[in-house]
PDB file of C-alpha atoms and ligand atoms in Angstrom:
ATOM      1  CA  UNK A   1     -17.610  -2.400  30.691  1.00  0.00           C
ATOM      2  CA  UNK A   2     -20.259  -0.048  29.320  1.00  0.00           C
ATOM      3  CA  UNK A   3     -21.632  -0.627  25.832  1.00  0.00           C
ATOM      4  CA  UNK A   4     -22.093   2.109  23.281  1.00  0.00           C
ATOM      5  CA  UNK A   5     -24.339   1.736  20.255  1.00  0.00           C
ATOM      6  CA  UNK A   6     -23.499   3.875  17.260  1.00  0.00           C
ATOM      7  CA  UNK A   7     -25.069   4.112  13.818  1.00  0.00           C
ATOM      8  CA  UNK A   8     -21.711   5.027  12.242  1.00  0.00           C
ATOM      9  CA  UNK A   9     -23.485   6.736   9.390  1.00  0.00           C
ATOM     10  CA  UNK A  10     -21.125   8.754   7.200  1.00  0.00           C
ATOM     11  CA  UNK A  11     -21.762  12.526   7.198  1.00  0.00           C
ATOM     12  CA  UNK A  12     -23.672  12.604   3.894  1.00  0.00           C
ATOM     13  CA  UNK A  13     -25.918   9.771   5.056  1.00  0.00           C
ATOM     14  CA  UNK A  14     -24.769   7.548   2.195  1.00  0.00           C
ATOM     15  CA  UNK A  15     -23.769   4.029   3.165  1.00  0.00           C
ATOM     16  CA  UNK A  16     -21.631   2.118   0.688  1.00  0.00           C
ATOM     17  CA  UNK A  17     -19.886  -1.194   0.107  1.00  0.00           C
ATOM     18  CA  UNK A  18     -18.781  -3.254   3.084  1.00  0.00           C
ATOM     19  CA  UNK A  19     -19.827  -0.421   5.354  1.00  0.00           C
ATOM     20  CA  UNK A  20     -23.515  -1.068   4.652  1.00  0.00           C
ATOM     21  CA  UNK A  21     -23.460  -4.413   6.397  1.00  0.00           C
ATOM     22  CA  UNK A  22     -22.007  -2.864   9.569  1.00  0.00           C
ATOM     23  CA  UNK A  23     -24.874  -0.402   9.993  1.00  0.00           C
ATOM     24  CA  UNK A  24     -27.371  -0.054  11.706  1.00  0.00           C
ATOM     25  CA  UNK A  25     -26.343  -1.136  15.208  1.00  0.00           C
ATOM     26  CA  UNK A  26     -22.694  -1.553  15.946  1.00  0.00           C
ATOM     27  CA  UNK A  27     -21.957  -2.214  19.576  1.00  0.00           C
ATOM     28  CA  UNK A  28     -18.583  -1.338  20.921  1.00  0.00           C
ATOM     29  CA  UNK A  29     -17.018  -0.913  24.288  1.00  0.00           C
ATOM     30  CA  UNK A  30     -17.391   2.581  25.599  1.00  0.00           C
ATOM     31  CA  UNK A  31     -14.656   4.360  27.497  1.00  0.00           C
ATOM     32  CA  UNK A  32     -16.569   6.456  29.992  1.00  0.00           C
ATOM     33  CA  UNK A  33     -17.274   9.152  27.403  1.00  0.00           C
ATOM     34  CA  UNK A  34     -13.583   9.596  26.560  1.00  0.00           C
ATOM     35  CA  UNK A  35     -12.535   9.003  22.965  1.00  0.00           C
ATOM     36  CA  UNK A  36     -10.544   5.884  22.205  1.00  0.00           C
ATOM     37  CA  UNK A  37      -7.206   5.746  20.426  1.00  0.00           C
ATOM     38  CA  UNK A  38      -6.734   5.144  16.722  1.00  0.00           C
ATOM     39  CA  UNK A  39      -3.577   3.345  15.589  1.00  0.00           C
ATOM     40  CA  UNK A  40      -2.669   3.878  11.937  1.00  0.00           C
ATOM     41  CA  UNK A  41      -0.867   0.613  11.363  1.00  0.00           C
ATOM     42  CA  UNK A  42       1.235  -0.522   8.402  1.00  0.00           C
ATOM     43  CA  UNK A  43       0.538  -4.147   7.477  1.00  0.00           C
ATOM     44  CA  UNK A  44       3.491  -4.541   5.107  1.00  0.00           C
ATOM     45  CA  UNK A  45       3.553  -5.427   1.419  1.00  0.00           C
ATOM     46  CA  UNK A  46       1.817  -8.820   1.350  1.00  0.00           C
ATOM     47  CA  UNK A  47       3.765 -11.529   3.166  1.00  0.00           C
ATOM     48  CA  UNK A  48       2.034 -11.710   6.580  1.00  0.00           C
ATOM     49  CA  UNK A  49       5.356 -12.489   8.267  1.00  0.00           C
ATOM     50  CA  UNK A  50       6.525  -8.967   7.436  1.00  0.00           C
ATOM     51  CA  UNK A  51       4.126  -7.538  10.031  1.00  0.00           C
ATOM     52  CA  UNK A  52       5.823  -5.799  12.972  1.00  0.00           C
ATOM     53  CA  UNK A  53       5.469  -7.055  16.551  1.00  0.00           C
ATOM     54  CA  UNK A  54       3.902  -3.736  17.527  1.00  0.00           C
ATOM     55  CA  UNK A  55       1.280  -4.105  14.797  1.00  0.00           C
ATOM     56  CA  UNK A  56       0.509  -7.635  15.992  1.00  0.00           C
ATOM     57  CA  UNK A  57       0.044  -6.452  19.595  1.00  0.00           C
ATOM     58  CA  UNK A  58      -2.372  -3.694  18.527  1.00  0.00           C
ATOM     59  CA  UNK A  59      -4.357  -6.029  16.248  1.00  0.00           C
ATOM     60  CA  UNK A  60      -4.740  -8.584  19.042  1.00  0.00           C
ATOM     61  CA  UNK A  61      -6.110  -5.915  21.408  1.00  0.00           C
ATOM     62  CA  UNK A  62      -8.280  -3.986  18.940  1.00  0.00           C
ATOM     63  CA  UNK A  63     -12.005  -3.374  19.382  1.00  0.00           C
ATOM     64  CA  UNK A  64     -12.427  -2.368  15.716  1.00  0.00           C
ATOM     65  CA  UNK A  65     -10.282  -2.840  12.622  1.00  0.00           C
ATOM     66  CA  UNK A  66     -10.767  -0.730   9.500  1.00  0.00           C
ATOM     67  CA  UNK A  67      -8.707  -2.233   6.692  1.00  0.00           C
ATOM     68  CA  UNK A  68      -7.710  -1.909   3.055  1.00  0.00           C
ATOM     69  CA  UNK A  69      -8.043  -4.417   0.246  1.00  0.00           C
ATOM     70  CA  UNK A  70      -4.328  -5.224   0.097  1.00  0.00           C
ATOM     71  CA  UNK A  71      -4.044  -6.354   3.724  1.00  0.00           C
ATOM     72  CA  UNK A  72      -3.291 -10.096   3.764  1.00  0.00           C
ATOM     73  CA  UNK A  73      -6.172 -12.304   5.026  1.00  0.00           C
ATOM     74  CA  UNK A  74      -3.677 -14.056   7.321  1.00  0.00           C
ATOM     75  CA  UNK A  75      -3.088 -10.746   9.090  1.00  0.00           C
ATOM     76  CA  UNK A  76      -6.818 -10.071   9.491  1.00  0.00           C
ATOM     77  CA  UNK A  77      -7.159 -13.565  10.935  1.00  0.00           C
ATOM     78  CA  UNK A  78      -4.825 -12.568  13.792  1.00  0.00           C
ATOM     79  CA  UNK A  79      -7.602 -10.417  15.276  1.00  0.00           C
ATOM     80  CA  UNK A  80      -9.820 -12.024  17.933  1.00  0.00           C
ATOM     81  CA  UNK A  81     -13.256 -13.108  16.615  1.00  0.00           C
ATOM     82  CA  UNK A  82     -15.104 -10.428  18.675  1.00  0.00           C
ATOM     83  CA  UNK A  83     -13.420  -7.581  16.756  1.00  0.00           C
ATOM     84  CA  UNK A  84     -15.544  -5.404  14.498  1.00  0.00           C
ATOM     85  CA  UNK A  85     -13.979  -5.528  11.008  1.00  0.00           C
ATOM     86  CA  UNK A  86     -14.776  -2.980   8.321  1.00  0.00           C
ATOM     87  CA  UNK A  87     -13.383  -3.375   4.800  1.00  0.00           C
ATOM     88  CA  UNK A  88     -12.975   0.004   3.130  1.00  0.00           C
ATOM     89  CA  UNK A  89     -10.708  -1.501   0.463  1.00  0.00           C
ATOM     90  CA  UNK A  90     -10.146   0.226  -2.774  1.00  0.00           C
ATOM     91  CA  UNK A  91      -9.482  -1.256  -6.187  1.00  0.00           C
ATOM     92  CA  UNK A  92      -8.593   0.955  -9.153  1.00  0.00           C
ATOM     93  CA  UNK A  93     -11.801   2.572 -10.471  1.00  0.00           C
ATOM     94  CA  UNK A  94     -13.840   0.767  -7.835  1.00  0.00           C
ATOM     95  CA  UNK A  95     -13.643   2.937  -4.755  1.00  0.00           C
ATOM     96  CA  UNK A  96     -15.602   1.287  -1.993  1.00  0.00           C
ATOM     97  CA  UNK A  97     -15.638   4.325   0.251  1.00  0.00           C
ATOM     98  CA  UNK A  98     -14.437   7.869  -0.465  1.00  0.00           C
ATOM     99  CA  UNK A  99     -11.542   9.060   1.696  1.00  0.00           C
ATOM    100  CA  UNK A 100     -13.639  11.698   3.474  1.00  0.00           C
ATOM    101  CA  UNK A 101     -16.034   9.010   4.633  1.00  0.00           C
ATOM    102  CA  UNK A 102     -13.195   6.823   5.874  1.00  0.00           C
ATOM    103  CA  UNK A 103     -11.879   9.786   7.875  1.00  0.00           C
ATOM    104  CA  UNK A 104     -15.332  10.407   9.351  1.00  0.00           C
ATOM    105  CA  UNK A 105     -15.737   6.725  10.160  1.00  0.00           C
ATOM    106  CA  UNK A 106     -12.445   6.660  12.074  1.00  0.00           C
ATOM    107  CA  UNK A 107     -13.544   9.643  14.147  1.00  0.00           C
ATOM    108  CA  UNK A 108     -16.893   8.045  14.944  1.00  0.00           C
ATOM    109  CA  UNK A 109     -15.374   4.677  15.779  1.00  0.00           C
ATOM    110  CA  UNK A 110     -12.828   6.316  18.056  1.00  0.00           C
ATOM    111  CA  UNK A 111     -15.594   8.120  19.901  1.00  0.00           C
ATOM    112  CA  UNK A 112     -17.358   4.783  20.439  1.00  0.00           C
ATOM    113  CA  UNK A 113     -14.518   2.324  20.866  1.00  0.00           C
ATOM    114  CA  UNK A 114     -11.483   2.044  23.049  1.00  0.00           C
ATOM    115  CA  UNK A 115      -8.996   0.839  20.478  1.00  0.00           C
ATOM    116  CA  UNK A 116      -9.359   1.314  16.749  1.00  0.00           C
ATOM    117  CA  UNK A 117      -6.775  -0.103  14.345  1.00  0.00           C
ATOM    118  CA  UNK A 118      -6.672   1.432  10.884  1.00  0.00           C
ATOM    119  CA  UNK A 119      -4.786  -1.276   9.033  1.00  0.00           C
ATOM    120  CA  UNK A 120      -3.175  -0.210   5.781  1.00  0.00           C
ATOM    121  CA  UNK A 121      -1.073  -1.992   3.179  1.00  0.00           C
ATOM    122  CA  UNK A 122       2.654  -1.230   3.340  1.00  0.00           C
ATOM    123  CA  UNK A 123       3.430   1.867   5.381  1.00  0.00           C
ATOM    124  CA  UNK A 124       0.607   4.243   6.388  1.00  0.00           C
ATOM    125  CA  UNK A 125       2.579   7.358   5.400  1.00  0.00           C
ATOM    126  CA  UNK A 126       3.808   6.202   1.976  1.00  0.00           C
ATOM    127  CA  UNK A 127       1.172   6.696  -0.732  1.00  0.00           C
ATOM    128  CA  UNK A 128      -1.378   5.421   1.751  1.00  0.00           C
ATOM    129  CA  UNK A 129      -3.326   8.580   2.656  1.00  0.00           C
ATOM    130  CA  UNK A 130      -2.348   7.964   6.263  1.00  0.00           C
ATOM    131  CA  UNK A 131      -1.371  11.626   6.504  1.00  0.00           C
ATOM    132  CA  UNK A 132      -4.917  12.703   5.603  1.00  0.00           C
ATOM    133  CA  UNK A 133      -6.399  10.327   8.158  1.00  0.00           C
ATOM    134  CA  UNK A 134      -4.017  11.557  10.856  1.00  0.00           C
ATOM    135  CA  UNK A 135      -4.954  15.166  10.031  1.00  0.00           C
ATOM    136  CA  UNK A 136      -8.666  14.336  10.385  1.00  0.00           C
ATOM    137  CA  UNK A 137      -8.098  12.645  13.743  1.00  0.00           C
ATOM    138  CA  UNK A 138      -5.992  15.540  15.013  1.00  0.00           C
ATOM    139  CA  UNK A 139      -8.630  18.043  13.879  1.00  0.00           C
ATOM    140  CA  UNK A 140     -11.250  16.191  15.961  1.00  0.00           C
ATOM    141  CA  UNK A 141      -9.045  15.823  19.030  1.00  0.00           C
ATOM    142  CA  UNK A 142      -8.819  12.035  18.705  1.00  0.00           C
ATOM    143  CA  UNK A 143      -5.592  10.574  20.120  1.00  0.00           C
ATOM    144  CA  UNK A 144      -3.709   8.510  17.544  1.00  0.00           C
ATOM    145  CA  UNK A 145      -0.422   6.760  16.956  1.00  0.00           C
ATOM    146  CA  UNK A 146       1.324   5.648  13.767  1.00  0.00           C
ATOM    147  CA  UNK A 147       2.962   2.249  13.447  1.00  0.00           C
ATOM    148  CA  UNK A 148       5.285   2.099  10.445  1.00  0.00           C
ATOM    149  CA  UNK A 149       5.101  -0.840   8.081  1.00  0.00           C
ATOM    150  CA  UNK A 150       7.432  -2.226   5.445  1.00  0.00           C
ATOM    151  CA  UNK A 151       6.488  -0.368   2.304  1.00  0.00           C
ATOM    152  CA  UNK A 152       6.026  -2.051  -1.068  1.00  0.00           C
ATOM    153  CA  UNK A 153       9.232  -0.470  -2.395  1.00  0.00           C
ATOM    154  CA  UNK A 154      11.716  -1.768   0.142  1.00  0.00           C
ATOM    155  CA  UNK A 155       9.871  -4.997   0.977  1.00  0.00           C
ATOM    156  CA  UNK A 156       9.256  -6.090  -2.587  1.00  0.00           C
ATOM    157  CA  UNK A 157      12.649  -5.058  -3.933  1.00  0.00           C
ATOM    158  CA  UNK A 158      14.464  -6.973  -1.189  1.00  0.00           C
ATOM    159  CA  UNK A 159      12.336 -10.084  -1.671  1.00  0.00           C
ATOM    160  CA  UNK A 160      12.789  -9.927  -5.462  1.00  0.00           C
ATOM    161  CA  UNK A 161      16.591  -9.760  -5.145  1.00  0.00           C
ATOM    162  CA  UNK A 162      16.959  -6.075  -6.080  1.00  0.00           C
ATOM    163  CA  UNK A 163      18.921  -3.848  -3.654  1.00  0.00           C
ATOM    164  CA  UNK A 164      17.414  -0.367  -4.027  1.00  0.00           C
ATOM    165  CA  UNK A 165      20.777   1.280  -3.378  1.00  0.00           C
ATOM    166  CA  UNK A 166      24.260  -0.032  -4.040  1.00  0.00           C
ATOM    167  CA  UNK A 167      27.520   1.875  -3.846  1.00  0.00           C
ATOM    168  CA  UNK A 168      28.470   0.914  -7.404  1.00  0.00           C
ATOM    169  CA  UNK A 169      25.097   1.461  -9.073  1.00  0.00           C
ATOM    170  CA  UNK A 170      22.686   3.792  -7.264  1.00  0.00           C
ATOM    171  CA  UNK A 171      23.428   6.460  -4.689  1.00  0.00           C
ATOM    172  CA  UNK A 172      19.826   7.599  -4.419  1.00  0.00           C
ATOM    173  CA  UNK A 173      16.344   6.174  -4.738  1.00  0.00           C
ATOM    174  CA  UNK A 174      13.104   7.940  -5.606  1.00  0.00           C
ATOM    175  CA  UNK A 175       9.577   6.754  -4.836  1.00  0.00           C
ATOM    176  CA  UNK A 176       6.840   8.175  -7.065  1.00  0.00           C
ATOM    177  CA  UNK A 177       3.133   7.551  -7.627  1.00  0.00           C
ATOM    178  CA  UNK A 178       2.520   6.750 -11.286  1.00  0.00           C
ATOM    179  CA  UNK A 179      -1.246   6.867 -11.525  1.00  0.00           C
ATOM    180  CA  UNK A 180      -2.734   8.676 -14.466  1.00  0.00           C
ATOM    181  CA  UNK A 181      -4.589  11.968 -14.189  1.00  0.00           C
ATOM    182  CA  UNK A 182      -6.772  12.561 -17.245  1.00  0.00           C
ATOM    183  CA  UNK A 183      -4.830   9.790 -18.980  1.00  0.00           C
ATOM    184  CA  UNK A 184      -1.443  11.444 -18.286  1.00  0.00           C
ATOM    185  CA  UNK A 185       1.344  10.939 -15.773  1.00  0.00           C
ATOM    186  CA  UNK A 186       2.539  14.309 -14.462  1.00  0.00           C
ATOM    187  CA  UNK A 187       6.008  13.788 -12.974  1.00  0.00           C
ATOM    188  CA  UNK A 188       9.307  15.660 -12.714  1.00  0.00           C
ATOM    189  CA  UNK A 189      10.873  13.805 -15.651  1.00  0.00           C
ATOM    190  CA  UNK A 190      14.350  15.451 -15.639  1.00  0.00           C
ATOM    191  CA  UNK A 191      14.759  14.477 -11.957  1.00  0.00           C
ATOM    192  CA  UNK A 192      13.570  10.914 -12.590  1.00  0.00           C
ATOM    193  CA  UNK A 193      15.742  10.285 -15.652  1.00  0.00           C
ATOM    194  CA  UNK A 194      19.077  10.773 -13.805  1.00  0.00           C
ATOM    195  CA  UNK A 195      21.770   8.108 -13.928  1.00  0.00           C
ATOM    196  CA  UNK A 196      22.987   6.263 -10.816  1.00  0.00           C
ATOM    197  CA  UNK A 197      19.653   6.355  -9.068  1.00  0.00           C
ATOM    198  CA  UNK A 198      16.826   3.874  -8.621  1.00  0.00           C
ATOM    199  CA  UNK A 199      13.271   4.817  -9.441  1.00  0.00           C
ATOM    200  CA  UNK A 200      10.366   3.000  -7.794  1.00  0.00           C
ATOM    201  CA  UNK A 201       6.910   3.623  -9.204  1.00  0.00           C
ATOM    202  CA  UNK A 202       3.789   2.756  -7.227  1.00  0.00           C
ATOM    203  CA  UNK A 203       0.454   2.423  -9.072  1.00  0.00           C
ATOM    204  CA  UNK A 204       2.202   2.742 -12.444  1.00  0.00           C
ATOM    205  CA  UNK A 205       1.040  -0.265 -14.473  1.00  0.00           C
ATOM    206  CA  UNK A 206      -1.447   1.573 -16.716  1.00  0.00           C
ATOM    207  CA  UNK A 207       1.017   4.385 -17.362  1.00  0.00           C
ATOM    208  CA  UNK A 208       4.058   2.150 -17.955  1.00  0.00           C
ATOM    209  CA  UNK A 209       4.375   2.908 -21.711  1.00  0.00           C
ATOM    210  CA  UNK A 210       4.271   6.669 -21.019  1.00  0.00           C
ATOM    211  CA  UNK A 211       6.692   6.319 -18.111  1.00  0.00           C
ATOM    212  CA  UNK A 212       9.268   4.524 -20.259  1.00  0.00           C
ATOM    213  CA  UNK A 213       8.821   6.947 -23.187  1.00  0.00           C
ATOM    214  CA  UNK A 214       9.296  10.020 -20.991  1.00  0.00           C
ATOM    215  CA  UNK A 215      12.337   8.603 -19.198  1.00  0.00           C
ATOM    216  CA  UNK A 216      14.076   7.979 -22.547  1.00  0.00           C
ATOM    217  CA  UNK A 217      12.960  11.380 -23.897  1.00  0.00           C
ATOM    218  CA  UNK A 218      14.578  12.994 -20.840  1.00  0.00           C
ATOM    219  CA  UNK A 219      17.922  11.276 -21.272  1.00  0.00           C
ATOM    220  CA  UNK A 220      17.778   7.877 -19.555  1.00  0.00           C
ATOM    221  CA  UNK A 221      19.367   5.273 -21.869  1.00  0.00           C
ATOM    222  CA  UNK A 222      16.738   2.899 -23.286  1.00  0.00           C
ATOM    223  CA  UNK A 223      19.009   0.015 -22.291  1.00  0.00           C
ATOM    224  CA  UNK A 224      18.555   0.809 -18.557  1.00  0.00           C
ATOM    225  CA  UNK A 225      17.271  -2.242 -16.694  1.00  0.00           C
ATOM    226  CA  UNK A 226      13.686  -2.189 -15.416  1.00  0.00           C
ATOM    227  CA  UNK A 227      11.373  -4.649 -13.691  1.00  0.00           C
ATOM    228  CA  UNK A 228       7.719  -5.016 -12.808  1.00  0.00           C
ATOM    229  CA  UNK A 229       6.814  -7.079  -9.763  1.00  0.00           C
ATOM    230  CA  UNK A 230       3.244  -8.349  -9.488  1.00  0.00           C
ATOM    231  CA  UNK A 231       1.891  -9.344  -6.033  1.00  0.00           C
ATOM    232  CA  UNK A 232       5.338  -8.921  -4.513  1.00  0.00           C
ATOM    233  CA  UNK A 233       6.341 -10.934  -1.415  1.00  0.00           C
ATOM    234  CA  UNK A 234       3.396 -13.315  -1.842  1.00  0.00           C
ATOM    235  CA  UNK A 235       3.454 -16.912  -3.138  1.00  0.00           C
ATOM    236  CA  UNK A 236       1.877 -15.571  -6.364  1.00  0.00           C
ATOM    237  CA  UNK A 237       4.688 -13.070  -6.994  1.00  0.00           C
ATOM    238  CA  UNK A 238       5.730 -12.670 -10.644  1.00  0.00           C
ATOM    239  CA  UNK A 239       8.732 -10.641 -11.743  1.00  0.00           C
ATOM    240  CA  UNK A 240       9.253  -9.401 -15.288  1.00  0.00           C
ATOM    241  CA  UNK A 241      12.650  -7.975 -16.132  1.00  0.00           C
ATOM    242  CA  UNK A 242      13.575  -6.041 -19.253  1.00  0.00           C
ATOM    243  CA  UNK A 243      14.868  -2.625 -20.181  1.00  0.00           C
ATOM    244  CA  UNK A 244      13.115   0.713 -20.304  1.00  0.00           C
ATOM    245  CA  UNK A 245      12.686   0.072 -24.035  1.00  0.00           C
ATOM    246  CA  UNK A 246      11.433  -3.511 -23.870  1.00  0.00           C
ATOM    247  CA  UNK A 247       9.431  -3.644 -20.631  1.00  0.00           C
ATOM    248  CA  UNK A 248       6.067  -2.247 -21.864  1.00  0.00           C
ATOM    249  CA  UNK A 249       5.778  -4.916 -24.584  1.00  0.00           C
ATOM    250  CA  UNK A 250       6.818  -7.685 -22.201  1.00  0.00           C
ATOM    251  CA  UNK A 251       4.231  -6.582 -19.649  1.00  0.00           C
ATOM    252  CA  UNK A 252       1.499  -6.439 -22.313  1.00  0.00           C
ATOM    253  CA  UNK A 253       2.325  -9.971 -23.386  1.00  0.00           C
ATOM    254  CA  UNK A 254       2.320 -11.289 -19.822  1.00  0.00           C
ATOM    255  CA  UNK A 255      -0.993  -9.568 -18.885  1.00  0.00           C
ATOM    256  CA  UNK A 256       0.105  -8.505 -15.432  1.00  0.00           C
ATOM    257  CA  UNK A 257      -2.491  -7.209 -13.001  1.00  0.00           C
ATOM    258  CA  UNK A 258      -2.324  -4.823 -10.022  1.00  0.00           C
ATOM    259  CA  UNK A 259      -0.888  -4.620  -7.491  1.00  0.00           C
ATOM    260  CA  UNK A 260       2.360  -4.128  -9.320  1.00  0.00           C
ATOM    261  CA  UNK A 261       5.504  -2.193  -8.544  1.00  0.00           C
ATOM    262  CA  UNK A 262       7.921  -0.840 -11.171  1.00  0.00           C
ATOM    263  CA  UNK A 263      11.649  -0.601 -10.423  1.00  0.00           C
ATOM    264  CA  UNK A 264      13.983   1.168 -12.862  1.00  0.00           C
ATOM    265  CA  UNK A 265      17.768   1.372 -12.607  1.00  0.00           C
ATOM    266  CA  UNK A 266      21.056  -0.493 -12.882  1.00  0.00           C
ATOM    267  CA  UNK A 267      20.356  -2.288  -9.589  1.00  0.00           C
ATOM    268  CA  UNK A 268      17.768  -4.431 -11.401  1.00  0.00           C
ATOM    269  CA  UNK A 269      20.691  -6.191 -13.154  1.00  0.00           C
ATOM    270  CA  UNK A 270      21.877  -7.523  -9.780  1.00  0.00           C
ATOM    271  CA  UNK A 271      18.796  -9.675  -9.563  1.00  0.00           C
ATOM    272  CA  UNK A 272      20.301 -12.386 -11.769  1.00  0.00           C
ATOM    273  CA  UNK A 273      23.025 -12.936  -9.224  1.00  0.00           C
ATOM    274  CA  UNK A 274      20.933 -12.389  -6.084  1.00  0.00           C
ATOM    275  CA  UNK A 275      17.301 -13.472  -6.460  1.00  0.00           C
ATOM    276  CA  UNK A 276      17.469 -17.108  -7.390  1.00  0.00           C
ATOM    277  CA  UNK A 277      20.318 -17.797  -5.007  1.00  0.00           C
ATOM    278  CA  UNK A 278      18.710 -16.476  -1.837  1.00  0.00           C
ATOM    279  CA  UNK A 279      16.926 -19.062   0.293  1.00  0.00           C
ATOM    280  CA  UNK A 280      13.144 -19.177  -0.126  1.00  0.00           C
ATOM    281  CA  UNK A 281      13.136 -16.928  -3.205  1.00  0.00           C
ATOM    282  CA  UNK A 282      11.813 -19.532  -5.670  1.00  0.00           C
ATOM    283  CA  UNK A 283       8.634 -17.541  -6.294  1.00  0.00           C
ATOM    284  CA  UNK A 284      10.727 -14.585  -7.425  1.00  0.00           C
ATOM    285  CA  UNK A 285      12.199 -16.592 -10.276  1.00  0.00           C
ATOM    286  CA  UNK A 286       9.168 -17.995 -12.051  1.00  0.00           C
ATOM    287  CA  UNK A 287       8.371 -15.578 -14.827  1.00  0.00           C
ATOM    288  CA  UNK A 288      11.668 -14.421 -16.337  1.00  0.00           C
TER     289      UNK A 288
HETATM  290  C1  SAM B 301      -2.187   2.975  -2.571  1.00  0.00           C
HETATM  291  S1  SAM B 301      -0.542   2.381  -2.709  1.00  0.00           S
HETATM  292  C2  SAM B 301      -0.239   1.986  -1.046  1.00  0.00           C
HETATM  293  C3  SAM B 301       1.211   1.831  -0.759  1.00  0.00           C
HETATM  294  C4  SAM B 301       1.496   1.378   0.650  1.00  0.00           C
HETATM  295  N1  SAM B 301       1.076   2.364   1.620  1.00  0.00           N
HETATM  296  C5  SAM B 301       2.960   1.027   0.846  1.00  0.00           C
HETATM  297  O1  SAM B 301       3.634   1.688   1.643  1.00  0.00           O
HETATM  298  O2  SAM B 301       3.411   0.093   0.184  1.00  0.00           O
HETATM  299  C6  SAM B 301      -0.798   0.798  -3.442  1.00  0.00           C
HETATM  300  C7  SAM B 301       0.299   0.466  -4.455  1.00  0.00           C
HETATM  301  O3  SAM B 301       1.450  -0.087  -3.795  1.00  0.00           O
HETATM  302  C8  SAM B 301       2.037  -1.060  -4.630  1.00  0.00           C
HETATM  303  N2  SAM B 301       1.936  -2.366  -3.965  1.00  0.00           N
HETATM  304  C9  SAM B 301       1.445  -2.605  -2.742  1.00  0.00           C
HETATM  305  N3  SAM B 301       1.525  -3.915  -2.435  1.00  0.00           N
HETATM  306  C10 SAM B 301       2.093  -4.510  -3.516  1.00  0.00           C
HETATM  307  C11 SAM B 301       2.445  -5.856  -3.831  1.00  0.00           C
HETATM  308  N4  SAM B 301       2.263  -6.859  -2.959  1.00  0.00           N
HETATM  309  N5  SAM B 301       3.018  -6.102  -5.035  1.00  0.00           N
HETATM  310  C12 SAM B 301       3.258  -5.109  -5.914  1.00  0.00           C
HETATM  311  N6  SAM B 301       2.919  -3.825  -5.669  1.00  0.00           N
HETATM  312  C13 SAM B 301       2.365  -3.526  -4.496  1.00  0.00           C
HETATM  313  C14 SAM B 301       1.259  -1.064  -5.923  1.00  0.00           C
HETATM  314  O4  SAM B 301       1.882  -0.150  -6.809  1.00  0.00           O
HETATM  315  C15 SAM B 301      -0.082  -0.585  -5.459  1.00  0.00           C
HETATM  316  O5  SAM B 301      -0.838  -0.048  -6.527  1.00  0.00           O
END
């Protein structure tokens, strides 16, 4: 096995956050000058047991793992001790590493390592910027594969006792990103305010009051059920249920913190009958 030393400096020469500690001399297995393979791997929504078998196999064989903040520590612990781990995790307003630098890092690691795992919360291609990373790898001729993960929407809803679709209540389901741009949420409100559909909002906690106001202004009854799930699928999961009218005040009073997922629609009403009666769902019932 030949060894390759690489400085892994990002293109602008700036070294930030967890990346700093990995520089200056990272030693990885070389591959006879050929680039390695990058796997963009979904780690699921929080519960480590929701990892796929394919993800586990790739983690166990990785030379380097580049991971996000929301990846469960139990999943990172599945990697052998020799693996190079780089935390590029992002918290709201505290970006550890800009996306362009993460892309450049993946390219450099792939050129130096045999097997790179880019481990992302949920699914890599759902609000995870996996598409941008795949584009960067393709542009540099780096072979890559994508391993789907259980996304926050379907994983958290199921674990919280909320079926996202149901023949009697919701024939469609929309996933949207609710983060604020210049203090505003720019979404297609008429499409989101339709009846008989479920709306799932990622990254929407700060904008929740605006979200609820706009939905009502665009025709959704204020009595429509809505829930916020904090740290879904983990032992610290909290679920707050209300209506589009009452939820913002309830969330303020409960001081929820990210990561949170918002679910709006009639299907939220099914939770009473489903959540507390499904085995192992005690954590889903604590905060109502
Ligand atoms: C940048 S997005 C990444 C989504 C991820 N790629 C996926 O497929 O779930 C992060 C957002 O997903 C949601 N999220 C992820 N994990 C969560 C969890 N355990 N509980 C609640 N929300 C979660 C939150 O809205 C969080 O702000």
